[in-house]
């Protein structure tokens, strides 16, 4: 089954400012594998990168002000 990119745009997306600390924009505890997922299972790249940053913060690789 094929899904178009437009389908993924239907999912509710949170606006993430790239030059503001993530922890000030989103509760980091909310970010998990399903956070920001469309019903087709896709996520916007900004949401995926936010999840990566959360993991890096949790592992001590990045500061919480990142």
Short mmCIF file of N, CA, C and O in Angstrom, two decimals:
data_model
loop_
_atom_site.label_atom_id
_atom_site.label_comp_id
_atom_site.label_asym_id
_atom_site.label_seq_id
_atom_site.Cartn_x
_atom_site.Cartn_y
_atom_site.Cartn_z
N UNK A 1 0.85 -1.17 0.00
CA UNK A 1 0.00 0.00 0.00
C UNK A 1 0.90 1.24 0.00
O UNK A 1 1.86 1.32 0.73
N UNK A 2 0.56 2.20 -0.79
CA UNK A 2 1.37 3.40 -0.92
C UNK A 2 0.66 4.60 -0.31
O UNK A 2 -0.54 4.76 -0.47
N UNK A 3 1.40 5.42 0.39
CA UNK A 3 0.85 6.64 0.98
C UNK A 3 1.56 7.84 0.36
O UNK A 3 2.76 7.82 0.14
N UNK A 4 0.81 8.87 0.10
CA UNK A 4 1.42 10.07 -0.45
C UNK A 4 1.95 10.95 0.67
O UNK A 4 1.57 10.81 1.83
N UNK A 5 2.84 11.84 0.33
CA UNK A 5 3.39 12.78 1.30
C UNK A 5 2.26 13.64 1.87
O UNK A 5 2.27 13.99 3.04
N UNK A 6 1.27 13.97 1.06
CA UNK A 6 0.16 14.79 1.53
C UNK A 6 -0.59 14.14 2.69
O UNK A 6 -1.09 14.83 3.56
N UNK A 7 -0.65 12.83 2.69
CA UNK A 7 -1.33 12.12 3.78
C UNK A 7 -0.65 12.41 5.10
O UNK A 7 -1.29 12.67 6.11
N UNK A 8 0.69 12.40 5.10
CA UNK A 8 1.44 12.65 6.34
C UNK A 8 1.27 14.09 6.80
O UNK A 8 1.40 14.38 7.98
N UNK A 9 0.98 15.01 5.89
CA UNK A 9 0.80 16.41 6.27
C UNK A 9 -0.49 16.61 7.05
O UNK A 9 -0.64 17.61 7.73
N UNK A 10 -1.41 15.68 6.96
CA UNK A 10 -2.68 15.78 7.67
C UNK A 10 -2.47 15.67 9.18
O UNK A 10 -3.18 16.27 9.96
N UNK A 11 -1.45 14.90 9.57
CA UNK A 11 -1.19 14.69 10.99
C UNK A 11 -0.90 16.02 11.68
O UNK A 11 -0.29 16.91 11.12
N UNK A 12 -1.36 16.13 12.90
CA UNK A 12 -1.10 17.34 13.69
C UNK A 12 0.40 17.48 13.92
O UNK A 12 1.05 16.56 14.40
N UNK A 13 0.93 18.62 13.55
CA UNK A 13 2.35 18.85 13.71
C UNK A 13 2.59 19.98 14.69
O UNK A 13 1.89 20.97 14.68
N UNK A 14 3.58 19.81 15.51
CA UNK A 14 3.99 20.86 16.42
C UNK A 14 5.09 21.66 15.74
O UNK A 14 5.97 21.09 15.12
N UNK A 15 5.03 22.96 15.86
CA UNK A 15 6.07 23.81 15.29
C UNK A 15 7.24 23.84 16.26
O UNK A 15 7.09 24.17 17.43
N UNK A 16 8.40 23.48 15.76
CA UNK A 16 9.60 23.45 16.57
C UNK A 16 10.57 24.49 16.03
O UNK A 16 10.92 24.46 14.85
N UNK A 17 10.98 25.39 16.90
CA UNK A 17 11.95 26.42 16.52
C UNK A 17 13.35 25.83 16.68
O UNK A 17 13.70 25.35 17.75
N UNK A 18 14.12 25.87 15.63
CA UNK A 18 15.43 25.23 15.63
C UNK A 18 16.47 25.92 16.50
O UNK A 18 17.46 25.31 16.87
N UNK A 19 16.26 27.20 16.81
CA UNK A 19 17.26 27.93 17.59
C UNK A 19 16.82 28.20 19.02
O UNK A 19 17.39 29.05 19.69
N UNK A 20 15.81 27.48 19.48
CA UNK A 20 15.35 27.57 20.87
C UNK A 20 15.50 26.20 21.51
O UNK A 20 15.31 25.18 20.84
N UNK A 21 15.86 26.14 22.79
CA UNK A 21 16.01 24.85 23.46
C UNK A 21 14.73 24.01 23.35
O UNK A 21 13.62 24.50 23.55
N UNK A 22 14.90 22.75 23.02
CA UNK A 22 13.77 21.86 22.83
C UNK A 22 12.94 21.73 24.10
O UNK A 22 11.71 21.74 24.06
N UNK A 23 13.61 21.65 25.26
CA UNK A 23 12.92 21.48 26.54
C UNK A 23 12.01 22.66 26.88
O UNK A 23 11.08 22.51 27.67
N UNK A 24 12.26 23.83 26.28
CA UNK A 24 11.40 24.99 26.50
C UNK A 24 10.17 24.97 25.60
O UNK A 24 9.23 25.71 25.82
N UNK A 25 10.18 24.12 24.58
CA UNK A 25 9.10 24.08 23.61
C UNK A 25 8.16 22.89 23.80
O UNK A 25 6.97 23.00 23.54
N UNK A 26 8.71 21.78 24.22
CA UNK A 26 7.96 20.53 24.35
C UNK A 26 8.37 19.85 25.64
O UNK A 26 9.55 19.84 26.00
N UNK A 27 7.41 19.25 26.33
CA UNK A 27 7.73 18.42 27.49
C UNK A 27 8.48 17.19 26.96
O UNK A 27 7.92 16.39 26.22
N UNK A 28 9.74 17.04 27.33
CA UNK A 28 10.56 15.95 26.81
C UNK A 28 9.98 14.57 27.14
O UNK A 28 10.21 13.62 26.41
N UNK A 29 9.21 14.47 28.22
CA UNK A 29 8.60 13.19 28.58
C UNK A 29 7.53 12.76 27.58
O UNK A 29 7.19 11.58 27.50
N UNK A 30 7.00 13.71 26.79
CA UNK A 30 5.98 13.38 25.79
C UNK A 30 6.58 12.73 24.55
O UNK A 30 5.89 12.04 23.81
N UNK A 31 7.86 12.96 24.30
CA UNK A 31 8.49 12.48 23.07
C UNK A 31 8.83 11.01 23.22
O UNK A 31 9.62 10.62 24.08
N UNK A 32 8.23 10.19 22.37
CA UNK A 32 8.52 8.76 22.33
C UNK A 32 8.40 8.30 20.88
O UNK A 32 8.32 9.11 19.96
N UNK A 33 8.39 7.01 20.65
CA UNK A 33 8.34 6.47 19.28
C UNK A 33 7.08 6.87 18.53
O UNK A 33 7.09 6.90 17.29
N UNK A 34 6.00 7.15 19.22
CA UNK A 34 4.74 7.49 18.56
C UNK A 34 4.49 8.99 18.49
O UNK A 34 3.53 9.42 17.84
N UNK A 35 5.32 9.79 19.13
CA UNK A 35 5.10 11.22 19.19
C UNK A 35 5.10 11.82 17.78
O UNK A 35 6.02 11.64 17.01
N UNK A 36 4.04 12.52 17.44
CA UNK A 36 3.94 13.20 16.15
C UNK A 36 3.67 12.31 14.96
O UNK A 36 3.75 12.76 13.82
N UNK A 37 3.34 11.06 15.20
CA UNK A 37 3.10 10.13 14.09
C UNK A 37 1.75 10.35 13.45
O UNK A 37 0.75 10.59 14.13
N UNK A 38 1.74 10.24 12.13
CA UNK A 38 0.51 10.25 11.35
C UNK A 38 -0.10 8.86 11.48
O UNK A 38 0.58 7.91 11.90
N UNK A 39 -1.34 8.71 11.09
CA UNK A 39 -1.94 7.38 11.17
C UNK A 39 -1.27 6.40 10.21
O UNK A 39 -1.39 5.19 10.38
N UNK A 40 -0.52 6.91 9.22
CA UNK A 40 0.21 6.04 8.30
C UNK A 40 1.56 5.63 8.90
O UNK A 40 2.27 4.81 8.32
N UNK A 41 1.92 6.22 10.06
CA UNK A 41 3.16 5.85 10.74
C UNK A 41 4.33 6.77 10.45
O UNK A 41 5.39 6.62 11.05
N UNK A 42 4.15 7.72 9.54
CA UNK A 42 5.24 8.65 9.21
C UNK A 42 5.28 9.80 10.20
O UNK A 42 4.29 10.14 10.81
N UNK A 43 6.49 10.39 10.34
CA UNK A 43 6.67 11.57 11.18
C UNK A 43 7.46 12.62 10.41
O UNK A 43 8.32 12.29 9.60
N UNK A 44 7.19 13.87 10.70
CA UNK A 44 7.92 14.97 10.10
C UNK A 44 9.37 14.89 10.57
O UNK A 44 9.65 14.48 11.70
N UNK A 45 10.30 15.28 9.72
CA UNK A 45 11.72 15.19 10.04
C UNK A 45 12.07 15.96 11.31
O UNK A 45 12.89 15.51 12.12
N UNK A 46 11.44 17.11 11.54
CA UNK A 46 11.72 17.89 12.76
C UNK A 46 11.34 17.10 14.01
O UNK A 46 12.02 17.19 15.03
N UNK A 47 10.27 16.33 13.93
CA UNK A 47 9.85 15.51 15.07
C UNK A 47 10.85 14.38 15.30
O UNK A 47 11.22 14.07 16.44
N UNK A 48 11.31 13.76 14.22
CA UNK A 48 12.30 12.68 14.34
C UNK A 48 13.58 13.22 14.97
O UNK A 48 14.15 12.61 15.89
N UNK A 49 14.05 14.37 14.50
CA UNK A 49 15.28 14.95 15.03
C UNK A 49 15.10 15.39 16.50
O UNK A 49 16.04 15.32 17.29
N UNK A 50 13.89 15.81 16.86
CA UNK A 50 13.60 16.14 18.26
C UNK A 50 13.73 14.90 19.13
O UNK A 50 14.25 14.96 20.24
N UNK A 51 13.27 13.77 18.62
CA UNK A 51 13.38 12.51 19.35
C UNK A 51 14.85 12.13 19.52
O UNK A 51 15.28 11.70 20.60
N UNK A 52 15.64 12.31 18.46
CA UNK A 52 17.08 12.02 18.54
C UNK A 52 17.74 12.92 19.59
O UNK A 52 18.54 12.45 20.41
N UNK A 53 17.40 14.21 19.56
CA UNK A 53 17.97 15.14 20.54
C UNK A 53 17.57 14.76 21.96
O UNK A 53 18.39 14.81 22.88
N UNK A 54 16.33 14.32 22.15
CA UNK A 54 15.89 13.90 23.48
C UNK A 54 16.74 12.72 23.97
O UNK A 54 17.18 12.69 25.12
N UNK A 55 17.01 11.78 23.09
CA UNK A 55 17.84 10.63 23.45
C UNK A 55 19.25 11.09 23.82
O UNK A 55 19.82 10.64 24.82
N UNK A 56 19.79 12.02 23.04
CA UNK A 56 21.13 12.54 23.32
C UNK A 56 21.17 13.28 24.65
O UNK A 56 22.15 13.17 25.40
N UNK A 57 20.12 14.02 24.99
CA UNK A 57 20.03 14.70 26.28
C UNK A 57 19.97 13.67 27.40
O UNK A 57 20.68 13.79 28.41
N UNK A 58 19.14 12.64 27.23
CA UNK A 58 19.00 11.60 28.26
C UNK A 58 20.31 10.84 28.49
O UNK A 58 20.59 10.42 29.62
N UNK A 59 21.11 10.69 27.44
CA UNK A 59 22.37 9.95 27.55
C UNK A 59 23.52 10.84 28.00
O UNK A 59 24.64 10.36 28.17
N UNK A 60 23.26 12.14 28.16
CA UNK A 60 24.29 13.06 28.61
C UNK A 60 25.22 13.54 27.50
O UNK A 60 26.25 14.16 27.78
N UNK A 61 24.88 13.28 26.26
CA UNK A 61 25.70 13.71 25.12
C UNK A 61 25.48 15.18 24.85
O UNK A 61 26.41 15.89 24.47
N UNK A 62 24.24 15.63 25.03
CA UNK A 62 23.89 17.04 24.83
C UNK A 62 23.32 17.61 26.12
O UNK A 62 22.75 16.89 26.94
N UNK A 63 23.50 18.90 26.30
CA UNK A 63 22.98 19.64 27.45
C UNK A 63 21.46 19.80 27.30
O UNK A 63 20.95 19.88 26.18
N UNK A 64 20.76 19.91 28.41
CA UNK A 64 19.31 20.08 28.36
C UNK A 64 18.90 21.41 27.72
O UNK A 64 17.77 21.57 27.29
N UNK A 65 19.83 22.34 27.60
CA UNK A 65 19.55 23.62 26.96
C UNK A 65 19.71 23.56 25.44
O UNK A 65 19.66 24.56 24.77
N UNK A 66 19.93 22.36 24.91
CA UNK A 66 20.11 22.18 23.46
C UNK A 66 18.79 22.27 22.74
O UNK A 66 17.76 21.95 23.25
#
